[in-house]
PDB file of C-alpha atoms and ligand atoms in Angstrom:
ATOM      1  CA  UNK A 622       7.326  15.675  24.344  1.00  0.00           C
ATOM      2  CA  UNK A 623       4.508  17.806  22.994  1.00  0.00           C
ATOM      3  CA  UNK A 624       1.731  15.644  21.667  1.00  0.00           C
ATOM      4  CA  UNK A 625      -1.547  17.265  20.526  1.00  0.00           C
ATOM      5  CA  UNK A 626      -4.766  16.335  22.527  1.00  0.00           C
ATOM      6  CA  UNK A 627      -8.414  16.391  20.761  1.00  0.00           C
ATOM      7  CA  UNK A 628     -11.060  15.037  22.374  1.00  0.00           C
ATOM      8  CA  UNK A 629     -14.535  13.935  20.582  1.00  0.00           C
ATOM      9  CA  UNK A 630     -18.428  13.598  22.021  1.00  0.00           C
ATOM     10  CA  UNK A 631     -18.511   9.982  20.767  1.00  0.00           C
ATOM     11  CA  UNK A 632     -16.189   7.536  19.087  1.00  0.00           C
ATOM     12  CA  UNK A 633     -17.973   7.491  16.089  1.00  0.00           C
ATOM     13  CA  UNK A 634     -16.931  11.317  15.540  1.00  0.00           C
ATOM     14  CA  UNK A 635     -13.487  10.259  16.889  1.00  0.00           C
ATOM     15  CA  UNK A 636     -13.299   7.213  13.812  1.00  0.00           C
ATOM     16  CA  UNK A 637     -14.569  10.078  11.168  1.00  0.00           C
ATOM     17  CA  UNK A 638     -12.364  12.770  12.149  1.00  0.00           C
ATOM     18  CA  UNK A 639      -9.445  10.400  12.827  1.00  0.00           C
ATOM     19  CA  UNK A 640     -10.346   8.674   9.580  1.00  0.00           C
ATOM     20  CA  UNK A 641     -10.080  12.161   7.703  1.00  0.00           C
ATOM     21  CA  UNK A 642      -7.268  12.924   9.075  1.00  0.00           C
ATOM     22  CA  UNK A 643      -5.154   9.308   8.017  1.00  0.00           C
ATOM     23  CA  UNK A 644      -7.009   9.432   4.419  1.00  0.00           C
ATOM     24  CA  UNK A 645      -5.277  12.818   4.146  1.00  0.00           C
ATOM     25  CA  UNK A 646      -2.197  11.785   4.997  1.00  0.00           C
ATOM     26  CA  UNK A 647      -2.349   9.115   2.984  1.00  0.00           C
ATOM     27  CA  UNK A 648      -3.424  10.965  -0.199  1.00  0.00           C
ATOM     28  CA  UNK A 649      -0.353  13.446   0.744  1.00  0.00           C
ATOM     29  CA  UNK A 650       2.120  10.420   0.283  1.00  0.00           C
ATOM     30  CA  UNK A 651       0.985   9.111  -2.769  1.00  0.00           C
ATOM     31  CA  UNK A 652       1.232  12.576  -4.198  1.00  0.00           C
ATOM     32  CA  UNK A 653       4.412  12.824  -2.898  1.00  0.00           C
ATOM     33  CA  UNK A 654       5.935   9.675  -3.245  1.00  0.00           C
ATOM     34  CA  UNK A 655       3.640   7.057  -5.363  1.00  0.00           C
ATOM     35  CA  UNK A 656       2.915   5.352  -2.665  1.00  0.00           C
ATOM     36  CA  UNK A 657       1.702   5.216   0.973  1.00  0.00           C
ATOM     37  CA  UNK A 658       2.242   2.398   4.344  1.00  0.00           C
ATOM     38  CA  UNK A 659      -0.293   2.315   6.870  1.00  0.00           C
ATOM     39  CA  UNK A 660       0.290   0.617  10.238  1.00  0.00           C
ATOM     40  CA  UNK A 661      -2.878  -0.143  12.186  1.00  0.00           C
ATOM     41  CA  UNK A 662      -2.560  -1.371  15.549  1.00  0.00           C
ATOM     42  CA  UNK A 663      -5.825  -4.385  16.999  1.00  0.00           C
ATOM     43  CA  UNK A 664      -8.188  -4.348  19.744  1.00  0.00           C
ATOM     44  CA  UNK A 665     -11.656  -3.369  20.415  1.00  0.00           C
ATOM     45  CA  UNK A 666     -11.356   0.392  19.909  1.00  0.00           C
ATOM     46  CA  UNK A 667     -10.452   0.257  16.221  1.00  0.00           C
ATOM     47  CA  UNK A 668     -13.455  -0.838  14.177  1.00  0.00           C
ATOM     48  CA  UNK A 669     -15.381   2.279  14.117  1.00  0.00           C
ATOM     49  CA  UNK A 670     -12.440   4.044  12.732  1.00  0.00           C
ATOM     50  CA  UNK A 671     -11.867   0.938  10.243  1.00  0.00           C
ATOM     51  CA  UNK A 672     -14.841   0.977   8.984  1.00  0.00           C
ATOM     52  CA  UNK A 673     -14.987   4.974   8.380  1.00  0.00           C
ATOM     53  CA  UNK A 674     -10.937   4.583   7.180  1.00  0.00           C
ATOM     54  CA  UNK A 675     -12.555   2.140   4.566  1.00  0.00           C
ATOM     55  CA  UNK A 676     -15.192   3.944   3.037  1.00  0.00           C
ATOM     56  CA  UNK A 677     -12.532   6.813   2.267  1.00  0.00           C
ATOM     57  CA  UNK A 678     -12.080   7.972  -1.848  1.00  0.00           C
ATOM     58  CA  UNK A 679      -8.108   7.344  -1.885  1.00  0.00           C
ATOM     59  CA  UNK A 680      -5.387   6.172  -3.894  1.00  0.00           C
ATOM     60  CA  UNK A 681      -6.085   2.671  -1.894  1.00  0.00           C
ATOM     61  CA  UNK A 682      -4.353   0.608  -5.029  1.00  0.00           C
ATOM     62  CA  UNK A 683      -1.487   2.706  -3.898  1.00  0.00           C
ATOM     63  CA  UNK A 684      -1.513   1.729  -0.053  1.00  0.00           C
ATOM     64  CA  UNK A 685      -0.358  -0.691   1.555  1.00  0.00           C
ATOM     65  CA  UNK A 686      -1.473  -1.931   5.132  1.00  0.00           C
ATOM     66  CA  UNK A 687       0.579  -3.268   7.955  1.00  0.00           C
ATOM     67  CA  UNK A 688      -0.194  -4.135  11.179  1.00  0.00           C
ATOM     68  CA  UNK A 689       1.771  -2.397  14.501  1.00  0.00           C
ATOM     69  CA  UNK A 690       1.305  -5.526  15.874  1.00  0.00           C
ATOM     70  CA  UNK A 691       0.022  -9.150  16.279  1.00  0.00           C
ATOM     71  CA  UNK A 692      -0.955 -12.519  18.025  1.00  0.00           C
ATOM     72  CA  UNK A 693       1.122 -14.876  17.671  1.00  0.00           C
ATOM     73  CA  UNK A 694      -1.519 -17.269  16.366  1.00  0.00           C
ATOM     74  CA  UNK A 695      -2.819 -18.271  12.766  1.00  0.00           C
ATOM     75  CA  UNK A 696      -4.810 -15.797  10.376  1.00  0.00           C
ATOM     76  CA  UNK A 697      -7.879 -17.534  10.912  1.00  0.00           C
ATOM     77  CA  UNK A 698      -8.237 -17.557  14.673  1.00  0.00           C
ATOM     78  CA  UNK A 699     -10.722 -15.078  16.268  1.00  0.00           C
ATOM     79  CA  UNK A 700      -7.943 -13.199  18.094  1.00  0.00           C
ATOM     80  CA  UNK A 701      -5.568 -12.579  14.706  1.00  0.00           C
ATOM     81  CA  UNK A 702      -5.171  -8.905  14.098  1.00  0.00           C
ATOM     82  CA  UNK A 703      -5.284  -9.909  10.413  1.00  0.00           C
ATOM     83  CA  UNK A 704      -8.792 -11.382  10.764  1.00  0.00           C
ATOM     84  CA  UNK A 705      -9.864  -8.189  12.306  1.00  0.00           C
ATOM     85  CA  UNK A 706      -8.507  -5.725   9.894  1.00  0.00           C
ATOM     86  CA  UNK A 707      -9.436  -7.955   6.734  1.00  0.00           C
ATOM     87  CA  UNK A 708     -13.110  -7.587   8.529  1.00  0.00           C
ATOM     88  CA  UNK A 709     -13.037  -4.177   9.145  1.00  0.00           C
ATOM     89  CA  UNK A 710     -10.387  -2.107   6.949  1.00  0.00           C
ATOM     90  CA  UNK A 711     -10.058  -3.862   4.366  1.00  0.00           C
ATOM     91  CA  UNK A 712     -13.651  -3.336   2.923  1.00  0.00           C
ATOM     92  CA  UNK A 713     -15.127  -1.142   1.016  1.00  0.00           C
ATOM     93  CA  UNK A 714     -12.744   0.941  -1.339  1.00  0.00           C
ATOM     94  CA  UNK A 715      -9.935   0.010   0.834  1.00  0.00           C
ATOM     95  CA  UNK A 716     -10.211  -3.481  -0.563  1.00  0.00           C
ATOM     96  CA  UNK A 717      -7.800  -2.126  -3.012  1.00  0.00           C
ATOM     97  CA  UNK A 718      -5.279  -1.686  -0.995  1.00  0.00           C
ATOM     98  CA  UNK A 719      -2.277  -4.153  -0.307  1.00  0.00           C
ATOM     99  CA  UNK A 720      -1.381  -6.151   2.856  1.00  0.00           C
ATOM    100  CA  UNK A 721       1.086  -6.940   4.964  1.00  0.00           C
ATOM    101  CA  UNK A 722       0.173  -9.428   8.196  1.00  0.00           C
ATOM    102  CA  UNK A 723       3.387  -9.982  10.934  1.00  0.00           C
ATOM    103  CA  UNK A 724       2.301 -13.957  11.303  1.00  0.00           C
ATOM    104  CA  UNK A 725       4.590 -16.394   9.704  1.00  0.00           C
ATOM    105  CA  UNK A 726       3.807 -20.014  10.253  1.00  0.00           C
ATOM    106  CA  UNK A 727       7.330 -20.745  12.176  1.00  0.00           C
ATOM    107  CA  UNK A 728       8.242 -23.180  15.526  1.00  0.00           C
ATOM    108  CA  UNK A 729       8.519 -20.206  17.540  1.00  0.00           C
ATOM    109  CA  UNK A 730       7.345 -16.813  17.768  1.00  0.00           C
ATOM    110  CA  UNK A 731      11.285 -15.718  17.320  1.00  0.00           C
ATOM    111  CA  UNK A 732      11.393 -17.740  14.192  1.00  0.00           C
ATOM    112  CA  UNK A 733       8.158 -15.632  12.869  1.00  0.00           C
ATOM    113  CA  UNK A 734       9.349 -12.398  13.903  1.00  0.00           C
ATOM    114  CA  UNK A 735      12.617 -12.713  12.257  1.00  0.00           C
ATOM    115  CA  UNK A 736      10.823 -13.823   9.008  1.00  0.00           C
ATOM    116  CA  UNK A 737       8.243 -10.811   9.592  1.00  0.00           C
ATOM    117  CA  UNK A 738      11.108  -8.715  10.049  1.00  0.00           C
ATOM    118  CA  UNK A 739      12.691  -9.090   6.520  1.00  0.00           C
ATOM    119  CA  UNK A 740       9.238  -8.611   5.038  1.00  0.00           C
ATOM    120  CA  UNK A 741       8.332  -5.082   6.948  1.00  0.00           C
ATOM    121  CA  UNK A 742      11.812  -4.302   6.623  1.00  0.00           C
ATOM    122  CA  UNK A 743      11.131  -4.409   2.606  1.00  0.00           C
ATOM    123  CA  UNK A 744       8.460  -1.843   2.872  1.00  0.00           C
ATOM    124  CA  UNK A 745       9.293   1.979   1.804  1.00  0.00           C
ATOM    125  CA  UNK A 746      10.151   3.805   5.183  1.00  0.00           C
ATOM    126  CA  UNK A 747       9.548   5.283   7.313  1.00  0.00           C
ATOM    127  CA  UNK A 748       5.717   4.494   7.349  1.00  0.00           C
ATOM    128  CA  UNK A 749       3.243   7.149   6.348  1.00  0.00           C
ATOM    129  CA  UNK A 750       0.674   6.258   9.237  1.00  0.00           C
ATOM    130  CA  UNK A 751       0.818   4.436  12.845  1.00  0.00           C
ATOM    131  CA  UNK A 752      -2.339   4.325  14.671  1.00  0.00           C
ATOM    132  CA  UNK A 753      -1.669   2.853  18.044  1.00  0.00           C
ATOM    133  CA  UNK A 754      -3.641   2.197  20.770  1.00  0.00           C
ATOM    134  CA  UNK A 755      -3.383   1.517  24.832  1.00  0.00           C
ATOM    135  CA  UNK A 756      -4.014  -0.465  27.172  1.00  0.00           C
ATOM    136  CA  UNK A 757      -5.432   0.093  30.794  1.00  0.00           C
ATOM    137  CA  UNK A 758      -1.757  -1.686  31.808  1.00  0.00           C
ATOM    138  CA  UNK A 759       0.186   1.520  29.658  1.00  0.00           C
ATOM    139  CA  UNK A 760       1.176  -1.006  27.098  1.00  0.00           C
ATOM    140  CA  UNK A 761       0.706   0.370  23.169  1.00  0.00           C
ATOM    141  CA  UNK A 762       1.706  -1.910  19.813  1.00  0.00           C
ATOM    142  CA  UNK A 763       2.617  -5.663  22.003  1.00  0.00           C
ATOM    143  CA  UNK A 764       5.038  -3.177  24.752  1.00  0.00           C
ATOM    144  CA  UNK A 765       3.894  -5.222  27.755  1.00  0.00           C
ATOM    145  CA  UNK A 766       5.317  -3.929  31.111  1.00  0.00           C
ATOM    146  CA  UNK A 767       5.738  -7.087  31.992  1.00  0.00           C
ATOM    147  CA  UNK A 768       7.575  -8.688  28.904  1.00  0.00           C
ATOM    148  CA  UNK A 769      10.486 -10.858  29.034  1.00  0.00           C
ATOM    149  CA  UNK A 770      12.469  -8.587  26.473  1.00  0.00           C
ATOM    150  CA  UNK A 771      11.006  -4.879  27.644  1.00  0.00           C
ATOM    151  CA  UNK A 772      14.619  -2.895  27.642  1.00  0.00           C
ATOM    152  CA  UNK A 773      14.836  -4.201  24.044  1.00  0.00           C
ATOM    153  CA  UNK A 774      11.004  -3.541  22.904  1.00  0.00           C
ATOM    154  CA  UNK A 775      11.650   0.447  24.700  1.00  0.00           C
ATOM    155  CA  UNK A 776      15.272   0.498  22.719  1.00  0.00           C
ATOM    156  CA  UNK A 777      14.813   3.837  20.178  1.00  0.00           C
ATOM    157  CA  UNK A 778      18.311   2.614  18.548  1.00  0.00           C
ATOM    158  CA  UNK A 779      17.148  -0.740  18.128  1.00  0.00           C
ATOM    159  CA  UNK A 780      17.626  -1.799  14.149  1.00  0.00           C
ATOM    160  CA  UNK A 781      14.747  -4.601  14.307  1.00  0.00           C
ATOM    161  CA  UNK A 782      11.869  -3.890  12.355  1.00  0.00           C
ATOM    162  CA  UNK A 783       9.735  -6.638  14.490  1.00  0.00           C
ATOM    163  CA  UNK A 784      10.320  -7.955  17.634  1.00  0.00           C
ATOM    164  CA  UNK A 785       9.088 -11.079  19.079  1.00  0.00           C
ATOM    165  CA  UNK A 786       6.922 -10.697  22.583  1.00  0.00           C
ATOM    166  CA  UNK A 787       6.558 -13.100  25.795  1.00  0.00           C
ATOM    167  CA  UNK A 788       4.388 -11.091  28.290  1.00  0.00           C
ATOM    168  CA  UNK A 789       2.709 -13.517  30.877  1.00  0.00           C
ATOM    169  CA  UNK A 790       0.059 -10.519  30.463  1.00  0.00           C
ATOM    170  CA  UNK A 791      -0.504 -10.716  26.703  1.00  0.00           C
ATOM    171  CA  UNK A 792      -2.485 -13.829  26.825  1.00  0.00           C
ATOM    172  CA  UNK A 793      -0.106 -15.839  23.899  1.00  0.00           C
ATOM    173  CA  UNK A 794       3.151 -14.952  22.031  1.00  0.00           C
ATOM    174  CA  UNK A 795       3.202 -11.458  20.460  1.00  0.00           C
ATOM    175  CA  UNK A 796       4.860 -10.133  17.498  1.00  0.00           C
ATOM    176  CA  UNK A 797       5.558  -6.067  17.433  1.00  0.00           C
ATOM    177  CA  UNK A 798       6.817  -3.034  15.180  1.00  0.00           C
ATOM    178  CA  UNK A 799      10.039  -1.774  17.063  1.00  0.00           C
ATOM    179  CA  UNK A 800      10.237   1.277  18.926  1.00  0.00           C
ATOM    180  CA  UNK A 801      12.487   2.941  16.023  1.00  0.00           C
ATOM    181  CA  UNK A 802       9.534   1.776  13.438  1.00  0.00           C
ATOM    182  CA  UNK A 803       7.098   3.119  15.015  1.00  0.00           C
ATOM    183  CA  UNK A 804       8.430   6.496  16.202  1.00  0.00           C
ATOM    184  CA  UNK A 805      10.078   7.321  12.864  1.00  0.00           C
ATOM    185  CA  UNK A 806       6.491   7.172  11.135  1.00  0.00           C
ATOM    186  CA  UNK A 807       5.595  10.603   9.596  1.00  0.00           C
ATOM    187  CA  UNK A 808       2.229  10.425  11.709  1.00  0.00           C
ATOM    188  CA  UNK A 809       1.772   8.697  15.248  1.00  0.00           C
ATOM    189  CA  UNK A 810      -1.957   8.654  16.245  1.00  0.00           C
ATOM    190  CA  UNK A 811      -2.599   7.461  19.470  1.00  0.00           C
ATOM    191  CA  UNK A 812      -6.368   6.027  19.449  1.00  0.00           C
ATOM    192  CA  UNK A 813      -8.039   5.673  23.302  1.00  0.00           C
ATOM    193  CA  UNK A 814     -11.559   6.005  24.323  1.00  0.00           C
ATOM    194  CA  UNK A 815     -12.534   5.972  27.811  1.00  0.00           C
ATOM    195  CA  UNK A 816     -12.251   7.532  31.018  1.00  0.00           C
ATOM    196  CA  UNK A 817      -9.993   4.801  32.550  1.00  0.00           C
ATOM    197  CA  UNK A 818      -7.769   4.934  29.368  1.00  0.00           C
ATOM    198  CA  UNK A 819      -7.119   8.947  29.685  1.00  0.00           C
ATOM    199  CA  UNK A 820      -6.465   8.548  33.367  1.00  0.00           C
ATOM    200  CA  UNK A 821      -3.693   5.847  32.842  1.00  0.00           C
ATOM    201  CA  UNK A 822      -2.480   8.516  30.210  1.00  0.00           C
ATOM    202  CA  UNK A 823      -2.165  11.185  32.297  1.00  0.00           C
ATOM    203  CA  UNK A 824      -0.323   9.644  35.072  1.00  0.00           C
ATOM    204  CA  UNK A 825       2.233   7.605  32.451  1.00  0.00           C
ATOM    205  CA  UNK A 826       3.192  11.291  31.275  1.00  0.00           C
ATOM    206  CA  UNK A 827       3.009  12.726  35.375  1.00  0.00           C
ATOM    207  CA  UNK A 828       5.414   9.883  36.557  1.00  0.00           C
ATOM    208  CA  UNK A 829       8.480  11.397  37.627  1.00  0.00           C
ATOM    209  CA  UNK A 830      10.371   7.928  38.760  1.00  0.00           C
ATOM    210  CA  UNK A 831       9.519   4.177  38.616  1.00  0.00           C
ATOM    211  CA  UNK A 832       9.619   2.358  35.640  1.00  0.00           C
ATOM    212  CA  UNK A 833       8.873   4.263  32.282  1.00  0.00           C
ATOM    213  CA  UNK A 834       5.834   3.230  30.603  1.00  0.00           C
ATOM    214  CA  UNK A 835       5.392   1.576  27.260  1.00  0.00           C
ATOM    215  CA  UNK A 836       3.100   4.561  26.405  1.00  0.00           C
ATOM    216  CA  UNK A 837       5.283   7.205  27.544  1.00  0.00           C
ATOM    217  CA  UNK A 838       8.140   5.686  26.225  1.00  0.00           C
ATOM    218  CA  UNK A 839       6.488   5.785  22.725  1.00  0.00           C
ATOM    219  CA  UNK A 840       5.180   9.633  23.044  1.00  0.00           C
ATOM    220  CA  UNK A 841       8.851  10.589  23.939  1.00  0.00           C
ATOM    221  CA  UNK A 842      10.599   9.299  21.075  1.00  0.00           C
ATOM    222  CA  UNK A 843       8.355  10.124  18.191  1.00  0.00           C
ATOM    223  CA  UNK A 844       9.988  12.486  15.520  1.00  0.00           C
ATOM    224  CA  UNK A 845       7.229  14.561  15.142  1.00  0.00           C
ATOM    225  CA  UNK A 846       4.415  14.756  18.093  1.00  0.00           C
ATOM    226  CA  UNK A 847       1.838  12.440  18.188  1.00  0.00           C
ATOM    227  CA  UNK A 848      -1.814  13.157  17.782  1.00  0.00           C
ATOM    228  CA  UNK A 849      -3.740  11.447  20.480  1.00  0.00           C
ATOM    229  CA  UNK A 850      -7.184  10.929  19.814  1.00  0.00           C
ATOM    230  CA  UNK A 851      -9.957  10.796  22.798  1.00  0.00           C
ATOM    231  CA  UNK A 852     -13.567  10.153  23.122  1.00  0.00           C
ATOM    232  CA  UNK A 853     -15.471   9.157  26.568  1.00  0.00           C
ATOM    233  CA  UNK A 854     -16.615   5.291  26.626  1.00  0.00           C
ATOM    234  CA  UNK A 855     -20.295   5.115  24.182  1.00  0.00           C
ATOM    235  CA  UNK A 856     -22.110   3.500  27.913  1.00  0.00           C
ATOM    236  CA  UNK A 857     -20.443   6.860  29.475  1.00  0.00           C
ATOM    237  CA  UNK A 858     -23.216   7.939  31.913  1.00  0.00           C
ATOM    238  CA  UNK A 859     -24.232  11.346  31.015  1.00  0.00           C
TER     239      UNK A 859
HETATM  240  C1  LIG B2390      -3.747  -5.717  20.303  1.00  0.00           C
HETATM  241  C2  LIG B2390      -3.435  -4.264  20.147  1.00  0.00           C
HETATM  242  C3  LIG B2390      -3.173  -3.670  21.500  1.00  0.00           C
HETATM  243  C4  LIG B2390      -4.361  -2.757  21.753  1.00  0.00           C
HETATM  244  C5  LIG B2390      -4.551  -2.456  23.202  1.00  0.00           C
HETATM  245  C6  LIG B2390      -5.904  -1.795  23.433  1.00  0.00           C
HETATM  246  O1  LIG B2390      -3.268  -6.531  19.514  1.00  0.00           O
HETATM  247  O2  LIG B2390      -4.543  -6.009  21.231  1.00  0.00           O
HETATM  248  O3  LIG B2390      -2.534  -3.957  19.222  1.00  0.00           O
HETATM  249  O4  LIG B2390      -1.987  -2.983  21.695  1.00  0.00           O
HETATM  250  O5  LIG B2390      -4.182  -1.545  21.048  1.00  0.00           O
HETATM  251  O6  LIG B2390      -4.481  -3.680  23.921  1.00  0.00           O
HETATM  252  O7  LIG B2390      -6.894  -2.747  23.127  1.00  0.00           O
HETATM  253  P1  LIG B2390      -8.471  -2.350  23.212  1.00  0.00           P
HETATM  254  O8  LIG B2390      -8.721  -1.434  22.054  1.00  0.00           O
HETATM  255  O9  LIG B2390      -9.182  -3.661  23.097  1.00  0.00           O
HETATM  256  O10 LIG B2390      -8.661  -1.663  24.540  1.00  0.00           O
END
């Protein structure tokens, strides 16, 4: 696994230059193929970058926007994914662009994921653009180390598009891109900020035994090496 490391002086110079870098990808598949699929992952870290992503002069009619993945609770809740990228992203001149939520209003989480499943699984793919994230546990997209279903979640031969997620961790019900999904994307950017964040990193990709984390997991089975994007915490002492 070779991914690329850049580091930035503040997160707002992480969103612009990581914001660049997707618009440019983006424009690159529209010219390419008429059209371009985004995959943004939720969180605290990604606003800056949604907010810079949004002000970008693309193709946006041309785009559409998925989510890596989600809460397993209704659009209008404060912790939906959807809420936050239709606050954030989908501003601006991106307010052109299409999108594509992973909630369905189903009995069960398993019920929604299946139904999320055939939708994502009607997109053009591989996607253009994943931007993923981390947390301090190793988990990235809704792979929890401690889910119910984690062998299937790591699989890279899986053929699921979206998985459903139990994780006593993960506060409610989860629903995911697949491993496949995610690491057949054209562009994996991992987004982190933080000291405690790179130091989790580092020792995910040290471990030589023990169970494999979600992260790792991920940055081993990418197609093409993933870009992972670093910037110290803004309340970093000097
Ligand atoms: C979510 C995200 C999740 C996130 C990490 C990091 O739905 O919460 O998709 O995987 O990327 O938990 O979250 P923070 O950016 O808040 O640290």
């Amino acid at each position: 696994m070779n991914a690329e490391w850049q580091e930035f002086a503040s997160g707002q110079k992480l969103a612009d230059a990581l914001a660049d870098a997707v618009a440019k990808r983006l424009e690159e598949a529209i010219a390419a193929r008429g059209t371009a699929v985004i995959a943004v992952s939720g969180g605290s870290t990604p606003p800056p970058f949604f907010k810079a992503l949004s002000r970008r002069k693309v193709n946006w009619a041309k785009m559409t926007v998925t989510l890596v993945d989600e809460r397993f609770v209704p659009t209008a809740s404060g912790r939906s994914n959807a809420r936050l990228v239709t606050q954030h992203l989908l501003q601006n001149d991106a307010a052109r662009a299409g999108f594509i939520g992973l909630y369905h209003d189903r009995d069960s989480v398993e019920a929604a994921a299946e139904a999320a499943d055939r939708v994502v699984g009607g997109l053009p793919l591989p996607l253009d653009v994943v931007v993923l994230g981390m947390g301090t546990d190793g988990h990235t997209a809704s792979f929890f180390p401690d889910a119910e279903n984690l062998g299937e979640l790591l699989d890279a031969a899986g053929d699921r598009h979206v998985l459903p997620v139990r994780a006593p961790s993960a506060v409610e019900p989860r629903l995911t891109l697949s491993m496949p999904l995610i690491c057949n994307a054209r562009l994996v950017a991992l987004h982190i900020e933080g000291a405690d964040k790179r130091q989790v990193l580092e020792a995910a990709l040290a471990q030589s035994d023990g169970a494999m984390p979600p992260i790792r997991a991920v940055l081993e089975n990418t197609v093409s090496p993933a870009h992972i994007y670093w910037a110290p915490k803004k309340d970093a002492k000097p």
